Amino acid sequence: MKSIKIGIIGFGVVGSGVVKVLQKNSAEIEKRVGRKIEIAAIADLDLKTDRGVKIDRKILTTDGFAVCRNPKIDVVVELVGGTGIAAKFIETALENGKHVITANKALLSEKGEKLFQLAEKKKKLLLFEAAVGGAIPIIRTIKTSLAGEQIEKIYGILNGTCNYILTKLANEGGDFAEVLADAQKRGFAEADPTLDIEGGDTAHKIALLASIAFGTQVDFKQIHIEGITKLSAADFEFARRLQRKIKLIAVAKKENGSLEIRVNPTLLSVDSPLAKIDGVTNAVAFHGKNLGEIILSGPGAGSLPTATAVVGDIIEAARGSGIANRGMAEDSLEKFPIKKIENVESEYYLRFGVKDEAGVIRDISKVLAKFDLNIRDILQLDLKEFQREVPLVILLHKNSESKIRKAVGEINRLKCVCGKTVVLRVEE
Ligand code: HSE
């Protein structure tokens, strides 16, 4: 039988991983697909760097568009990343009748609509398992295994860089900048880590998960995103004493016809399953009407784990299956309003920097009472890092973000409050 020919655009960490996985597992893959998968072309601007794989140099090119237009190629694998030229590669490949595999979460979550519609028009696959959670089979689980279920809530740890930093800070203490520098040195954080530590990468991933789980296209710009840069050593000490762990949690919930979708550093009870996910590992939990809860966890990044997910998609394309790139027909997708963050309810952790004098708790609790905010726990610590102020933490029972913001605004104007108040969410 004729082999399936693939063209890879982007010969970086994941691209070279894909070549390694395809070469190493070629015999098994051929048995599973019933056809050989042949790498017919690889495009990258850098053709000099040694990627540690043996390939025929004749298949190398610097022209990604030539790969997209090559009539011999059946499947194009886009691993360039970013929201610029990658979109053009995908568009050209689809226009030229190729199935497309990508790991590009930024592109699909911010500008995916047009590409998915084009794929459906051309009756081609646009698969993206590697875009969320690296090797963890999340997308296919939602689209196929859970297709008969109504998913109500997804929450997860979707960024390995942040989870590595948060785990280090919780276990060993220290300063955020030092731990970040160490993560960069070990290759767990990018040279420019902004997208990871400010929560953008996590938001891209939850946008994709919510879109396929709820049959919609989430408007990325409406997602409330908080990163982990506002956390200090004091927050980890308080969390420890409160029997909690701080994790960067992405939440997507469908309730009464609207969506709640957000990314927040969150205090979780130490006994909750996601609190136990440490280091670069990712995890995602699904809640459904019939299934209760399912949690998937595993390596969320890295060359070979991510490549494995890409190869899974290549195999799906090679086997040939129906087109439901986002889990349902494009004309069945619905639009749901996204809840304003001010109206989202949760429990809260407030860390104030206050003067060490009489009456502080009285003044703060007076404001909280004015907004009907009920205190759940209160803790003040004499920490060395605070010299002129004392850190005071108040945990609040469930309430809306709008009330919390108003109360914190008023508290910040009290004479006894001197530092910037840190507001975090608390979930069980
Ligand atoms: N930079 C991401 C992470 C992996 O740290 O999890 C790719 O999205």
Short mmCIF file of C-alpha atoms and ligand atoms in Angstrom, two decimals:
data_model
loop_
_atom_site.label_atom_id
_atom_site.label_comp_id
_atom_site.label_asym_id
_atom_site.label_seq_id
_atom_site.Cartn_x
_atom_site.Cartn_y
_atom_site.Cartn_z
CA MET A 1 0.00 0.00 0.00
CA LYS A 2 1.11 3.55 -0.76
CA SER A 3 2.94 5.21 2.13
CA ILE A 4 1.59 8.33 3.80
CA LYS A 5 3.94 11.23 3.16
CA ILE A 6 4.38 13.95 5.72
CA GLY A 7 6.11 17.32 5.60
CA ILE A 8 7.34 18.94 8.80
CA ILE A 9 7.69 22.72 9.07
CA GLY A 10 9.81 23.71 12.06
CA PHE A 11 12.79 21.47 12.91
CA GLY A 12 13.24 22.58 16.51
CA VAL A 13 12.81 20.77 19.81
CA VAL A 14 9.44 19.21 18.94
CA GLY A 15 10.13 18.78 15.20
CA SER A 16 13.28 16.77 15.84
CA GLY A 17 11.38 14.80 18.52
CA VAL A 18 8.75 13.87 15.91
CA VAL A 19 11.47 12.57 13.56
CA LYS A 20 12.99 10.53 16.42
CA VAL A 21 9.64 9.00 17.46
CA LEU A 22 8.69 8.17 13.84
CA GLN A 23 12.09 6.59 13.18
CA LYS A 24 12.32 4.66 16.45
CA ASN A 25 8.77 3.30 16.35
CA SER A 26 8.42 2.92 12.59
CA ALA A 27 7.75 -0.84 12.62
CA GLU A 28 5.00 -0.61 15.28
CA ILE A 29 3.47 2.46 13.62
CA GLU A 30 3.31 0.69 10.27
CA LYS A 31 1.50 -2.24 11.90
CA ARG A 32 -0.94 0.09 13.63
CA VAL A 33 -1.72 2.15 10.55
CA GLY A 34 -1.37 -0.53 7.90
CA ARG A 35 0.83 1.84 5.88
CA LYS A 36 4.28 3.28 6.14
CA ILE A 37 4.67 6.89 7.29
CA GLU A 38 7.39 8.57 5.32
CA ILE A 39 8.96 11.93 6.11
CA ALA A 40 9.08 13.50 2.65
CA ALA A 41 10.22 17.04 3.57
CA ILE A 42 11.43 19.08 6.53
CA ALA A 43 11.50 22.87 6.38
CA ASP A 44 13.42 25.17 8.69
CA LEU A 45 15.40 28.37 8.24
CA ASP A 46 18.31 26.77 10.08
CA LEU A 47 19.55 23.72 8.23
CA LYS A 48 22.96 23.65 9.88
CA THR A 49 22.33 22.79 13.53
CA ASP A 50 22.75 19.10 14.33
CA ARG A 51 19.40 17.80 15.68
CA GLY A 52 20.81 14.40 16.64
CA VAL A 53 18.77 12.52 14.01
CA LYS A 54 19.80 10.81 10.79
CA ILE A 55 17.93 12.15 7.79
CA ASP A 56 18.51 12.36 4.09
CA ARG A 57 19.63 15.97 3.56
CA LYS A 58 17.78 15.98 0.24
CA ILE A 59 14.46 16.31 2.10
CA LEU A 60 15.59 19.50 3.87
CA THR A 61 14.43 22.89 2.63
CA THR A 62 14.16 26.43 3.91
CA ASP A 63 10.87 26.94 2.07
CA GLY A 64 7.89 26.03 4.27
CA PHE A 65 5.39 27.05 1.60
CA ALA A 66 6.94 24.60 -0.87
CA VAL A 67 6.15 21.86 1.67
CA CYS A 68 2.53 23.09 1.94
CA ARG A 69 2.15 22.99 -1.84
CA ASN A 70 4.08 19.77 -2.54
CA PRO A 71 1.56 17.49 -4.34
CA LYS A 72 3.28 14.37 -2.98
CA ILE A 73 2.67 15.35 0.65
CA ASP A 74 -0.51 14.17 2.42
CA VAL A 75 -0.01 15.64 5.90
CA VAL A 76 1.70 18.89 6.94
CA VAL A 77 2.99 19.16 10.50
CA GLU A 78 3.26 22.83 11.56
CA LEU A 79 5.72 23.24 14.45
CA VAL A 80 6.85 26.81 13.86
CA GLY A 81 4.67 28.29 16.60
CA GLY A 82 3.44 31.85 17.07
CA THR A 83 0.49 33.60 15.49
CA GLY A 84 2.27 34.99 12.39
CA ILE A 85 3.61 32.94 9.52
CA ALA A 86 2.38 29.69 11.08
CA ALA A 87 -1.19 30.72 10.17
CA LYS A 88 -0.14 31.18 6.54
CA PHE A 89 1.50 27.75 6.49
CA ILE A 90 -1.64 26.08 7.84
CA GLU A 91 -3.89 27.99 5.47
CA THR A 92 -1.74 27.13 2.44
CA ALA A 93 -1.53 23.47 3.43
CA LEU A 94 -5.33 23.20 3.85
CA GLU A 95 -5.93 25.07 0.59
CA ASN A 96 -3.67 22.53 -1.07
CA GLY A 97 -5.68 19.62 0.29
CA LYS A 98 -3.38 18.49 3.10
CA HIS A 99 -4.36 17.36 6.58
CA VAL A 100 -2.62 19.57 9.14
CA ILE A 101 -1.19 18.68 12.54
CA THR A 102 -0.05 21.46 14.85
CA ALA A 103 1.01 22.08 18.45
CA ASN A 104 0.25 25.78 18.13
CA LYS A 105 -2.05 26.71 21.03
CA ALA A 106 -1.50 30.47 20.68
CA LEU A 107 -2.61 30.47 17.05
CA LEU A 108 -5.60 28.16 17.45
CA SER A 109 -6.94 29.87 20.58
CA GLU A 110 -6.48 33.44 19.32
CA LYS A 111 -7.11 33.06 15.58
CA GLY A 112 -8.29 29.48 15.12
CA GLU A 113 -11.85 30.13 13.92
CA LYS A 114 -10.91 30.87 10.32
CA LEU A 115 -8.54 27.91 10.12
CA PHE A 116 -11.06 25.43 11.52
CA GLN A 117 -13.68 26.68 9.09
CA LEU A 118 -11.26 26.33 6.19
CA ALA A 119 -10.37 22.80 7.30
CA GLU A 120 -14.04 21.83 7.39
CA LYS A 121 -14.68 23.40 3.99
CA LYS A 122 -11.76 21.44 2.56
CA LYS A 123 -12.83 18.31 4.48
CA LYS A 124 -9.38 18.03 6.02
CA LEU A 125 -8.19 17.26 9.52
CA LEU A 126 -6.70 20.04 11.64
CA LEU A 127 -5.50 18.18 14.72
CA PHE A 128 -3.80 19.68 17.77
CA GLU A 129 -3.40 17.09 20.53
CA ALA A 130 0.10 18.39 21.34
CA ALA A 131 -1.19 21.93 21.92
CA VAL A 132 -2.47 21.14 25.41
CA GLY A 133 -0.70 19.13 28.07
CA GLY A 134 2.15 17.75 25.90
CA ALA A 135 1.87 13.97 25.92
CA ILE A 136 -1.34 13.79 27.97
CA PRO A 137 -4.20 12.64 25.72
CA ILE A 138 -6.61 15.43 26.62
CA ILE A 139 -8.06 16.69 23.34
CA ARG A 140 -8.82 13.25 21.92
CA THR A 141 -10.31 12.22 25.28
CA ILE A 142 -12.80 15.12 25.10
CA LYS A 143 -13.53 14.70 21.40
CA THR A 144 -13.98 10.93 21.36
CA SER A 145 -14.03 9.11 24.70
CA LEU A 146 -16.17 11.78 26.39
CA ALA A 147 -18.22 12.70 23.32
CA GLY A 148 -21.30 11.14 24.89
CA GLU A 149 -20.98 13.15 28.09
CA GLN A 150 -21.94 16.70 29.00
CA ILE A 151 -18.81 18.17 30.52
CA GLU A 152 -19.69 20.82 33.12
CA LYS A 153 -16.33 21.87 34.43
CA ILE A 154 -12.66 21.56 33.52
CA TYR A 155 -9.86 22.67 35.77
CA GLY A 156 -6.21 22.05 35.52
CA ILE A 157 -2.55 22.76 35.90
CA LEU A 158 -1.55 23.40 32.29
CA ASN A 159 1.85 25.04 32.49
CA GLY A 160 4.92 23.08 33.54
CA THR A 161 7.14 26.13 33.94
CA CYS A 162 4.80 27.71 36.49
CA ASN A 163 4.23 24.44 38.30
CA TYR A 164 7.98 23.88 38.55
CA ILE A 165 8.50 27.35 40.01
CA LEU A 166 5.56 27.06 42.43
CA THR A 167 6.71 23.62 43.60
CA LYS A 168 10.25 24.90 44.24
CA LEU A 169 9.02 27.96 46.11
CA ALA A 170 6.71 25.79 48.24
CA ASN A 171 9.32 23.14 49.04
CA GLU A 172 12.53 25.14 49.29
CA GLY A 173 11.43 28.73 49.75
CA GLY A 174 13.50 31.50 48.19
CA ASP A 175 12.93 34.35 45.90
CA PHE A 176 10.76 34.19 42.73
CA ALA A 177 13.48 35.69 40.48
CA GLU A 178 16.13 33.22 41.72
CA VAL A 179 13.87 30.22 41.18
CA LEU A 180 12.93 31.47 37.72
CA ALA A 181 16.61 31.90 36.81
CA ASP A 182 17.28 28.35 38.01
CA ALA A 183 14.36 27.04 35.92
CA GLN A 184 15.79 28.81 32.87
CA LYS A 185 19.22 27.30 33.53
CA ARG A 186 17.71 23.80 33.66
CA GLY A 187 15.73 24.35 30.47
CA PHE A 188 12.33 24.33 32.25
CA ALA A 189 11.66 27.99 31.43
CA GLU A 190 12.07 29.93 28.20
CA ALA A 191 14.62 32.77 27.86
CA ASP A 192 11.56 35.05 27.69
CA PRO A 193 9.22 33.40 30.19
CA THR A 194 6.45 36.04 30.03
CA LEU A 195 3.86 33.90 28.27
CA ASP A 196 4.30 31.17 30.89
CA ILE A 197 4.59 33.13 34.14
CA GLU A 198 1.96 35.75 33.30
CA GLY A 199 -0.57 32.99 32.58
CA GLY A 200 -0.98 33.52 28.80
CA ASP A 201 0.12 30.00 27.84
CA THR A 202 -2.30 28.48 30.38
CA ALA A 203 -5.07 30.71 29.00
CA HIS A 204 -4.39 29.53 25.43
CA LYS A 205 -4.76 25.95 26.59
CA ILE A 206 -7.94 26.38 28.64
CA ALA A 207 -9.48 28.33 25.73
CA LEU A 208 -8.93 25.32 23.47
CA LEU A 209 -10.22 22.83 26.04
CA ALA A 210 -13.33 24.92 26.75
CA SER A 211 -13.99 25.37 23.04
CA ILE A 212 -14.06 21.65 22.32
CA ALA A 213 -15.69 20.57 25.60
CA PHE A 214 -18.55 23.07 25.30
CA GLY A 215 -18.82 23.18 21.48
CA THR A 216 -17.95 26.84 21.04
CA GLN A 217 -15.14 29.19 20.05
CA VAL A 218 -14.00 30.98 23.19
CA ASP A 219 -13.12 34.62 22.60
CA PHE A 220 -9.57 34.60 23.97
CA LYS A 221 -9.60 38.31 24.78
CA GLN A 222 -12.40 37.79 27.29
CA ILE A 223 -10.47 35.34 29.47
CA HIS A 224 -9.45 36.69 32.87
CA ILE A 225 -5.73 35.93 33.23
CA GLU A 226 -3.55 36.28 36.33
CA GLY A 227 -0.01 34.92 36.44
CA ILE A 228 2.26 33.97 39.32
CA THR A 229 4.58 36.98 39.45
CA LYS A 230 2.72 38.73 42.27
CA LEU A 231 3.45 35.89 44.71
CA SER A 232 6.11 36.26 47.37
CA ALA A 233 7.81 33.90 49.82
CA ALA A 234 5.29 35.01 52.47
CA ASP A 235 2.40 33.57 50.45
CA PHE A 236 4.05 30.15 50.42
CA GLU A 237 4.66 30.30 54.18
CA PHE A 238 1.04 31.27 54.83
CA ALA A 239 -0.18 28.56 52.44
CA ARG A 240 1.91 25.96 54.29
CA ARG A 241 0.50 26.99 57.65
CA LEU A 242 -3.03 26.97 56.24
CA GLN A 243 -2.50 23.37 54.96
CA ARG A 244 -2.70 24.55 51.37
CA LYS A 245 -0.65 24.62 48.17
CA ILE A 246 -0.55 27.45 45.64
CA LYS A 247 -1.08 26.32 42.03
CA LEU A 248 -1.75 28.20 38.79
CA ILE A 249 -5.22 26.89 38.03
CA ALA A 250 -7.18 27.26 34.81
CA VAL A 251 -10.94 26.90 35.15
CA ALA A 252 -13.65 26.56 32.51
CA LYS A 253 -17.22 26.05 33.65
CA LYS A 254 -20.56 26.06 31.84
CA GLU A 255 -23.47 27.14 33.98
CA ASN A 256 -26.91 28.46 33.04
CA GLY A 257 -25.91 29.08 29.44
CA SER A 258 -22.79 31.12 30.19
CA LEU A 259 -19.12 30.29 30.56
CA GLU A 260 -16.76 31.03 33.40
CA ILE A 261 -13.21 30.88 32.10
CA ARG A 262 -10.18 32.16 33.95
CA VAL A 263 -6.59 31.56 35.05
CA ASN A 264 -5.62 32.34 38.67
CA PRO A 265 -2.98 31.41 41.21
CA THR A 266 -5.15 29.49 43.66
CA LEU A 267 -4.77 28.03 47.14
CA LEU A 268 -5.85 24.38 47.11
CA SER A 269 -6.27 22.15 50.13
CA VAL A 270 -3.15 19.91 50.42
CA ASP A 271 -5.41 16.87 50.11
CA SER A 272 -6.93 17.86 46.78
CA PRO A 273 -5.65 15.82 43.80
CA LEU A 274 -4.24 18.82 41.92
CA ALA A 275 -2.31 20.03 44.99
CA LYS A 276 -0.27 16.83 44.69
CA ILE A 277 0.80 17.57 41.08
CA ASP A 278 4.37 18.81 41.42
CA GLY A 279 7.24 19.94 39.20
CA VAL A 280 6.77 20.23 35.45
CA THR A 281 3.86 17.77 35.45
CA ASN A 282 0.48 18.95 34.09
CA ALA A 283 -2.94 17.67 35.15
CA VAL A 284 -6.49 18.29 34.07
CA ALA A 285 -9.75 17.31 35.76
CA PHE A 286 -13.09 16.94 33.96
CA HIS A 287 -16.44 16.98 35.72
CA GLY A 288 -19.40 15.55 33.87
CA LYS A 289 -23.02 14.76 34.68
CA ASN A 290 -22.53 10.99 34.36
CA LEU A 291 -18.83 10.45 34.84
CA GLY A 292 -18.23 12.42 38.03
CA GLU A 293 -14.58 13.35 37.90
CA ILE A 294 -11.73 12.16 35.67
CA ILE A 295 -8.18 13.39 36.16
CA LEU A 296 -5.45 13.00 33.56
CA SER A 297 -1.87 13.87 34.38
CA GLY A 298 1.57 13.53 32.87
CA PRO A 299 4.40 15.38 31.14
CA GLY A 300 3.05 18.63 29.74
CA ALA A 301 6.08 19.61 27.67
CA GLY A 302 9.42 18.38 26.39
CA SER A 303 10.64 17.14 23.03
CA LEU A 304 9.66 13.45 23.07
CA PRO A 305 6.44 13.69 25.12
CA THR A 306 5.09 16.46 22.88
CA ALA A 307 6.33 14.62 19.77
CA THR A 308 4.39 11.53 20.87
CA ALA A 309 1.17 13.56 20.81
CA VAL A 310 2.04 14.92 17.35
CA VAL A 311 2.73 11.40 16.07
CA GLY A 312 -0.64 10.25 17.50
CA ASP A 313 -2.30 12.91 15.35
CA ILE A 314 -0.26 11.89 12.29
CA ILE A 315 -1.46 8.31 12.83
CA GLU A 316 -5.08 9.50 13.09
CA ALA A 317 -4.66 11.37 9.80
CA ALA A 318 -3.00 8.34 8.20
CA ARG A 319 -5.80 6.01 9.28
CA GLY A 320 -8.38 8.43 7.96
CA SER A 321 -11.39 9.31 10.07
CA GLY A 322 -14.37 11.68 10.05
CA ILE A 323 -13.73 15.41 10.24
CA ALA A 324 -14.71 16.79 13.64
CA ASN A 325 -11.66 18.89 14.38
CA ARG A 326 -13.33 20.64 17.29
CA GLY A 327 -15.43 17.67 18.32
CA MET A 328 -18.52 18.70 16.35
CA ALA A 329 -19.54 20.03 12.96
CA GLU A 330 -18.51 23.69 12.55
CA ASP A 331 -22.12 24.80 11.96
CA SER A 332 -23.19 23.20 15.26
CA LEU A 333 -20.89 25.34 17.37
CA GLU A 334 -22.73 27.75 19.70
CA LYS A 335 -21.81 31.11 21.16
CA PHE A 336 -21.99 31.47 24.93
CA PRO A 337 -21.50 34.72 26.83
CA ILE A 338 -18.44 34.74 29.07
CA LYS A 339 -19.17 35.72 32.65
CA LYS A 340 -17.52 38.97 33.72
CA ILE A 341 -14.85 38.23 36.31
CA GLU A 342 -16.55 40.69 38.70
CA ASN A 343 -19.53 38.30 38.88
CA VAL A 344 -17.52 35.13 39.43
CA GLU A 345 -17.73 33.80 42.99
CA SER A 346 -15.08 32.04 45.00
CA GLU A 347 -13.41 31.94 48.39
CA TYR A 348 -10.54 34.37 48.81
CA TYR A 349 -7.14 34.81 50.46
CA LEU A 350 -6.19 38.42 51.16
CA ARG A 351 -2.66 39.26 52.31
CA PHE A 352 -2.34 42.76 53.70
CA GLY A 353 0.82 44.56 54.74
CA VAL A 354 -0.19 46.35 57.94
CA LYS A 355 1.37 48.48 60.67
CA ASP A 356 2.08 46.62 63.88
CA GLU A 357 -0.31 48.62 66.09
CA ALA A 358 -3.55 48.21 68.02
CA GLY A 359 -6.89 48.28 66.18
CA VAL A 360 -5.72 47.05 62.74
CA ILE A 361 -7.92 43.94 62.66
CA ARG A 362 -10.84 46.02 64.00
CA ASP A 363 -10.47 48.56 61.15
CA ILE A 364 -10.09 45.93 58.42
CA SER A 365 -12.94 43.76 59.66
CA LYS A 366 -15.20 46.82 59.83
CA VAL A 367 -14.77 47.29 56.06
CA LEU A 368 -15.25 43.57 55.39
CA ALA A 369 -18.47 43.64 57.46
CA LYS A 370 -19.70 46.66 55.50
CA PHE A 371 -19.53 44.54 52.33
CA ASP A 372 -21.01 41.53 54.10
CA LEU A 373 -17.75 39.58 53.63
CA ASN A 374 -17.59 36.74 56.10
CA ILE A 375 -14.15 35.84 57.55
CA ARG A 376 -13.25 32.14 57.49
CA ASP A 377 -9.73 32.27 58.94
CA ILE A 378 -7.20 34.86 60.02
CA LEU A 379 -3.43 34.61 60.48
CA GLN A 380 -0.66 37.11 61.17
CA LEU A 381 3.01 36.15 61.01
CA ASP A 382 6.18 37.82 62.15
CA LEU A 383 8.20 37.14 58.98
CA LYS A 384 11.77 38.38 58.56
CA GLU A 385 11.27 39.64 55.00
CA PHE A 386 8.79 42.25 56.29
CA GLN A 387 10.60 44.92 58.25
CA ARG A 388 8.30 47.91 58.47
CA GLU A 389 5.03 46.06 58.08
CA VAL A 390 3.42 42.86 59.28
CA PRO A 391 1.80 40.42 56.85
CA LEU A 392 -1.79 39.67 57.80
CA VAL A 393 -3.82 37.06 55.96
CA ILE A 394 -7.59 36.82 55.99
CA LEU A 395 -9.47 33.97 54.30
CA LEU A 396 -12.99 34.86 53.24
CA HIS A 397 -15.99 32.65 52.59
CA LYS A 398 -17.42 32.55 49.06
CA ASN A 399 -18.30 35.88 47.53
CA SER A 400 -18.16 37.76 44.25
CA GLU A 401 -14.97 39.32 42.90
CA SER A 402 -16.73 42.71 42.61
CA LYS A 403 -17.40 42.89 46.36
CA ILE A 404 -13.86 41.77 47.15
CA ARG A 405 -12.41 44.44 44.85
CA LYS A 406 -14.50 47.19 46.43
CA ALA A 407 -13.61 46.10 49.97
CA VAL A 408 -9.88 45.75 49.16
CA GLY A 409 -9.91 49.20 47.52
CA GLU A 410 -11.33 50.67 50.70
CA ILE A 411 -9.01 48.71 52.99
CA ASN A 412 -5.96 49.83 50.96
CA ARG A 413 -6.87 53.42 51.86
CA LEU A 414 -6.82 52.73 55.62
CA LYS A 415 -3.92 54.37 57.49
CA CYS A 416 -2.90 51.06 59.06
CA VAL A 417 -2.37 49.38 55.65
CA CYS A 418 1.02 50.06 54.05
CA GLY A 419 1.87 47.32 51.55
CA LYS A 420 0.11 46.22 48.37
CA THR A 421 -2.66 43.73 49.09
CA VAL A 422 -2.31 40.34 47.40
CA VAL A 423 -5.62 38.74 46.44
CA LEU A 424 -5.72 35.02 45.62
CA ARG A 425 -8.52 32.55 45.13
CA VAL A 426 -9.10 29.59 47.42
CA GLU A 427 -10.67 26.35 46.20
CA GLU A 428 -11.14 22.93 47.72
N1 HSE B 1 5.92 26.38 28.09
C1 HSE B 1 4.91 25.41 28.35
C2 HSE B 1 5.03 24.89 29.76
C3 HSE B 1 4.94 24.24 27.42
O1 HSE B 1 5.90 25.33 30.51
O2 HSE B 1 4.22 24.07 30.15
C4 HSE B 1 4.42 24.57 26.08
O3 HSE B 1 3.15 25.14 26.16
#
